[in-house]
């Protein structure tokens, strides 16, 4: 029952990301103000990474080291592109885009190396998202800054909830995490038409 609940909330999160990506694509193709390819890439890469994240947990792949590592390498590369287009989507300066992307490249490379040495140190991937979401929250303003903060807190709260024995044992921390991501990512989508994505602090 617990596994099916976890799979169901994971599926809901994938459907939500697919919906947000489609809405951004529709806004872009219709020529709506404030929609652009970088914002579409931000949501699109999130969705694609989500799909690969589901695939990598299929038992026949998860328990096959060669296949497991192969898919996590793909995910790591996608995460680099995701964080690059994320920083570009908020129209921040070159230095922040370069330094943020370079940091993610280093962390992703270290994670790939750890796959072969210790099975993968996931905190390196988590750190990449934490750093980029923090940068986005700092350099943007208003509702957009709050949206990035919500995403950041979703990831940090997942770590906190995973330390609670009852939640971790029943995998409820993942279910809570999926719902937090659905909500925070929708809020992020809702800020596009505000024009704040193209008007950062610096």
Tab-separated table of C-alpha atoms in Angstrom:
chain	number	residue	atom	x	y	z
A	1	UNK	CA	0.000	0.000	0.000
A	2	UNK	CA	2.834	2.380	0.903
A	3	UNK	CA	4.687	1.708	-2.340
A	4	UNK	CA	1.574	2.298	-4.440
A	5	UNK	CA	0.916	5.582	-2.623
A	6	UNK	CA	4.489	6.712	-3.275
A	7	UNK	CA	4.186	5.729	-6.930
A	8	UNK	CA	0.865	7.560	-7.191
A	9	UNK	CA	2.171	10.847	-5.777
A	10	UNK	CA	5.248	10.503	-7.978
A	11	UNK	CA	2.942	10.057	-10.976
A	12	UNK	CA	0.931	13.127	-9.937
A	13	UNK	CA	4.137	15.166	-9.814
A	14	UNK	CA	5.101	13.971	-13.315
A	15	UNK	CA	1.632	14.884	-14.655
A	16	UNK	CA	1.864	18.307	-13.001
A	17	UNK	CA	5.261	19.002	-14.579
A	18	UNK	CA	3.970	17.841	-17.973
A	19	UNK	CA	1.013	20.220	-17.595
A	20	UNK	CA	3.170	23.212	-16.614
A	21	UNK	CA	5.565	22.489	-19.484
A	22	UNK	CA	2.689	22.328	-21.955
A	23	UNK	CA	1.224	25.587	-20.628
A	24	UNK	CA	4.582	27.333	-21.043
A	25	UNK	CA	4.928	25.882	-24.548
A	26	UNK	CA	1.429	27.089	-25.421
A	27	UNK	CA	2.201	30.572	-24.121
A	28	UNK	CA	5.438	30.622	-26.107
A	29	UNK	CA	3.871	29.479	-29.402
A	30	UNK	CA	0.973	31.910	-28.987
A	31	UNK	CA	3.428	34.770	-28.598
A	32	UNK	CA	2.254	35.743	-25.136
A	33	UNK	CA	4.361	38.423	-23.396
A	34	UNK	CA	7.158	37.254	-21.066
A	35	UNK	CA	7.305	33.665	-22.388
A	36	UNK	CA	10.604	32.594	-23.974
A	37	UNK	CA	12.709	29.543	-24.802
A	38	UNK	CA	14.736	29.708	-21.589
A	39	UNK	CA	11.628	29.583	-19.406
A	40	UNK	CA	10.290	26.738	-21.546
A	41	UNK	CA	13.647	24.979	-21.127
A	42	UNK	CA	13.463	25.462	-17.366
A	43	UNK	CA	10.151	23.595	-17.137
A	44	UNK	CA	10.939	21.201	-19.980
A	45	UNK	CA	14.184	19.945	-18.470
A	46	UNK	CA	12.448	19.518	-15.101
A	47	UNK	CA	9.863	17.274	-16.761
A	48	UNK	CA	12.424	15.233	-18.720
A	49	UNK	CA	14.560	14.745	-15.594
A	50	UNK	CA	11.439	13.621	-13.737
A	51	UNK	CA	10.765	10.967	-16.387
A	52	UNK	CA	14.351	9.718	-16.217
A	53	UNK	CA	14.064	9.743	-12.431
A	54	UNK	CA	11.094	7.393	-12.688
A	55	UNK	CA	12.896	5.150	-15.188
A	56	UNK	CA	16.020	4.843	-13.050
A	57	UNK	CA	13.927	3.452	-10.172
A	58	UNK	CA	12.465	0.626	-12.237
A	59	UNK	CA	13.727	-2.515	-10.389
A	60	UNK	CA	15.410	-4.016	-13.464
A	61	UNK	CA	17.438	-0.811	-13.852
A	62	UNK	CA	17.868	0.175	-10.214
A	63	UNK	CA	19.415	-3.192	-9.341
A	64	UNK	CA	21.631	-3.371	-12.414
A	65	UNK	CA	24.725	-1.307	-11.669
A	66	UNK	CA	25.675	-0.697	-15.298
A	67	UNK	CA	22.186	0.472	-16.315
A	68	UNK	CA	21.736	2.377	-13.044
A	69	UNK	CA	24.959	4.323	-13.556
A	70	UNK	CA	24.187	4.960	-17.241
A	71	UNK	CA	20.845	6.602	-16.503
A	72	UNK	CA	22.221	8.613	-13.589
A	73	UNK	CA	24.965	9.954	-15.849
A	74	UNK	CA	22.278	11.112	-18.287
A	75	UNK	CA	20.336	12.703	-15.422
A	76	UNK	CA	23.482	14.457	-14.177
A	77	UNK	CA	24.131	15.939	-17.636
A	78	UNK	CA	20.496	17.044	-17.911
A	79	UNK	CA	20.776	18.710	-14.506
A	80	UNK	CA	23.687	20.798	-15.798
A	81	UNK	CA	21.573	22.012	-18.721
A	82	UNK	CA	18.559	22.567	-16.450
A	83	UNK	CA	20.475	24.784	-14.077
A	84	UNK	CA	22.063	26.701	-16.960
A	85	UNK	CA	18.721	27.517	-18.607
A	86	UNK	CA	17.256	28.276	-15.168
A	87	UNK	CA	19.871	30.949	-14.547
A	88	UNK	CA	19.465	32.263	-18.104
A	89	UNK	CA	15.669	32.326	-17.744
A	90	UNK	CA	15.804	34.965	-15.007
A	91	UNK	CA	18.010	37.217	-17.156
A	92	UNK	CA	20.738	37.575	-14.543
A	93	UNK	CA	24.264	38.726	-15.361
A	94	UNK	CA	26.935	36.644	-17.100
A	95	UNK	CA	29.084	36.230	-13.978
A	96	UNK	CA	26.280	34.573	-12.008
A	97	UNK	CA	25.287	32.363	-14.941
A	98	UNK	CA	28.902	31.290	-15.460
A	99	UNK	CA	29.760	30.738	-11.800
A	100	UNK	CA	26.463	28.974	-11.059
A	101	UNK	CA	26.773	26.679	-14.062
A	102	UNK	CA	30.446	25.957	-13.352
A	103	UNK	CA	29.567	24.995	-9.782
A	104	UNK	CA	26.863	22.623	-11.019
A	105	UNK	CA	29.283	21.073	-13.542
A	106	UNK	CA	31.754	20.385	-10.731
A	107	UNK	CA	29.089	18.907	-8.432
A	108	UNK	CA	27.585	16.780	-11.220
A	109	UNK	CA	31.051	15.519	-12.171
A	110	UNK	CA	31.784	14.611	-8.565
A	111	UNK	CA	28.447	12.802	-8.383
A	112	UNK	CA	29.206	10.797	-11.544
A	113	UNK	CA	32.574	9.864	-10.084
A	114	UNK	CA	30.899	8.797	-6.835
A	115	UNK	CA	28.579	6.465	-8.784
A	116	UNK	CA	31.533	4.211	-9.524
A	117	UNK	CA	33.248	4.638	-6.150
A	118	UNK	CA	30.399	4.477	-3.643
A	119	UNK	CA	27.108	4.009	-5.491
A	120	UNK	CA	26.430	7.730	-5.799
A	121	UNK	CA	26.466	10.561	-3.261
A	122	UNK	CA	23.081	12.156	-3.924
A	123	UNK	CA	23.768	15.121	-1.656
A	124	UNK	CA	25.995	16.469	-4.448
A	125	UNK	CA	22.989	16.682	-6.782
A	126	UNK	CA	20.887	18.177	-3.983
A	127	UNK	CA	23.604	20.776	-3.395
A	128	UNK	CA	23.504	21.774	-7.076
A	129	UNK	CA	19.776	22.517	-6.909
A	130	UNK	CA	20.139	24.260	-3.552
A	131	UNK	CA	22.835	26.607	-4.839
A	132	UNK	CA	21.003	27.528	-8.047
A	133	UNK	CA	17.607	27.980	-6.367
A	134	UNK	CA	19.277	30.134	-3.714
A	135	UNK	CA	20.887	32.314	-6.398
A	136	UNK	CA	17.538	32.651	-8.174
A	137	UNK	CA	15.776	33.620	-4.946
A	138	UNK	CA	18.450	36.228	-4.161
A	139	UNK	CA	18.646	37.957	-7.557
A	140	UNK	CA	14.909	38.027	-8.332
A	141	UNK	CA	12.198	39.920	-6.512
A	142	UNK	CA	8.578	39.816	-5.457
A	143	UNK	CA	6.526	36.718	-6.199
A	144	UNK	CA	9.267	35.179	-8.332
A	145	UNK	CA	11.794	35.344	-5.500
A	146	UNK	CA	9.185	33.749	-3.232
A	147	UNK	CA	8.584	30.991	-5.795
A	148	UNK	CA	12.274	30.078	-5.863
A	149	UNK	CA	12.298	30.183	-2.070
A	150	UNK	CA	9.369	27.747	-1.977
A	151	UNK	CA	11.250	25.351	-4.259
A	152	UNK	CA	14.345	25.682	-2.104
A	153	UNK	CA	12.362	24.999	1.071
A	154	UNK	CA	10.658	21.991	-0.542
A	155	UNK	CA	14.047	20.366	-1.053
A	156	UNK	CA	15.341	21.316	2.390
A	157	UNK	CA	12.159	20.079	4.108
A	158	UNK	CA	12.474	16.770	2.252
A	159	UNK	CA	15.841	16.289	3.973
A	160	UNK	CA	14.301	17.173	7.355
A	161	UNK	CA	11.300	14.873	6.880
A	162	UNK	CA	13.548	12.014	5.741
A	163	UNK	CA	15.176	12.107	9.189
A	164	UNK	CA	11.842	11.447	10.935
A	165	UNK	CA	11.720	7.660	11.494
A	166	UNK	CA	7.964	7.214	10.980
A	167	UNK	CA	7.914	9.218	7.753
A	168	UNK	CA	11.084	7.605	6.403
A	169	UNK	CA	9.980	4.066	7.246
A	170	UNK	CA	6.703	4.466	5.358
A	171	UNK	CA	8.188	6.706	2.658
A	172	UNK	CA	5.664	9.392	3.519
A	173	UNK	CA	8.448	11.972	3.323
A	174	UNK	CA	8.520	11.358	-0.436
A	175	UNK	CA	4.746	11.799	-0.727
A	176	UNK	CA	4.902	15.099	1.159
A	177	UNK	CA	7.832	16.141	-1.021
A	178	UNK	CA	5.921	15.404	-4.226
A	179	UNK	CA	2.980	17.553	-3.111
A	180	UNK	CA	5.309	20.380	-2.055
A	181	UNK	CA	6.971	20.293	-5.476
A	182	UNK	CA	3.627	20.267	-7.288
A	183	UNK	CA	2.547	23.369	-5.375
A	184	UNK	CA	5.834	25.276	-5.506
A	185	UNK	CA	6.375	24.571	-9.213
A	186	UNK	CA	2.845	25.717	-10.017
A	187	UNK	CA	3.500	28.924	-8.100
A	188	UNK	CA	6.692	29.347	-10.137
A	189	UNK	CA	4.694	28.938	-13.350
A	190	UNK	CA	2.095	31.462	-12.164
A	191	UNK	CA	4.762	34.195	-11.943
A	192	UNK	CA	5.673	34.152	-15.652
A	193	UNK	CA	3.079	36.696	-16.758
A	194	UNK	CA	4.230	39.102	-14.045
A	195	UNK	CA	7.309	39.936	-16.142
A	196	UNK	CA	9.572	39.463	-13.123
A	197	UNK	CA	11.657	36.803	-14.891
A	198	UNK	CA	13.220	39.469	-17.093
A	199	UNK	CA	13.712	42.051	-14.370
A	200	UNK	CA	16.207	40.703	-11.811
A	201	UNK	CA	17.894	42.773	-9.135
A	202	UNK	CA	21.267	42.212	-10.856
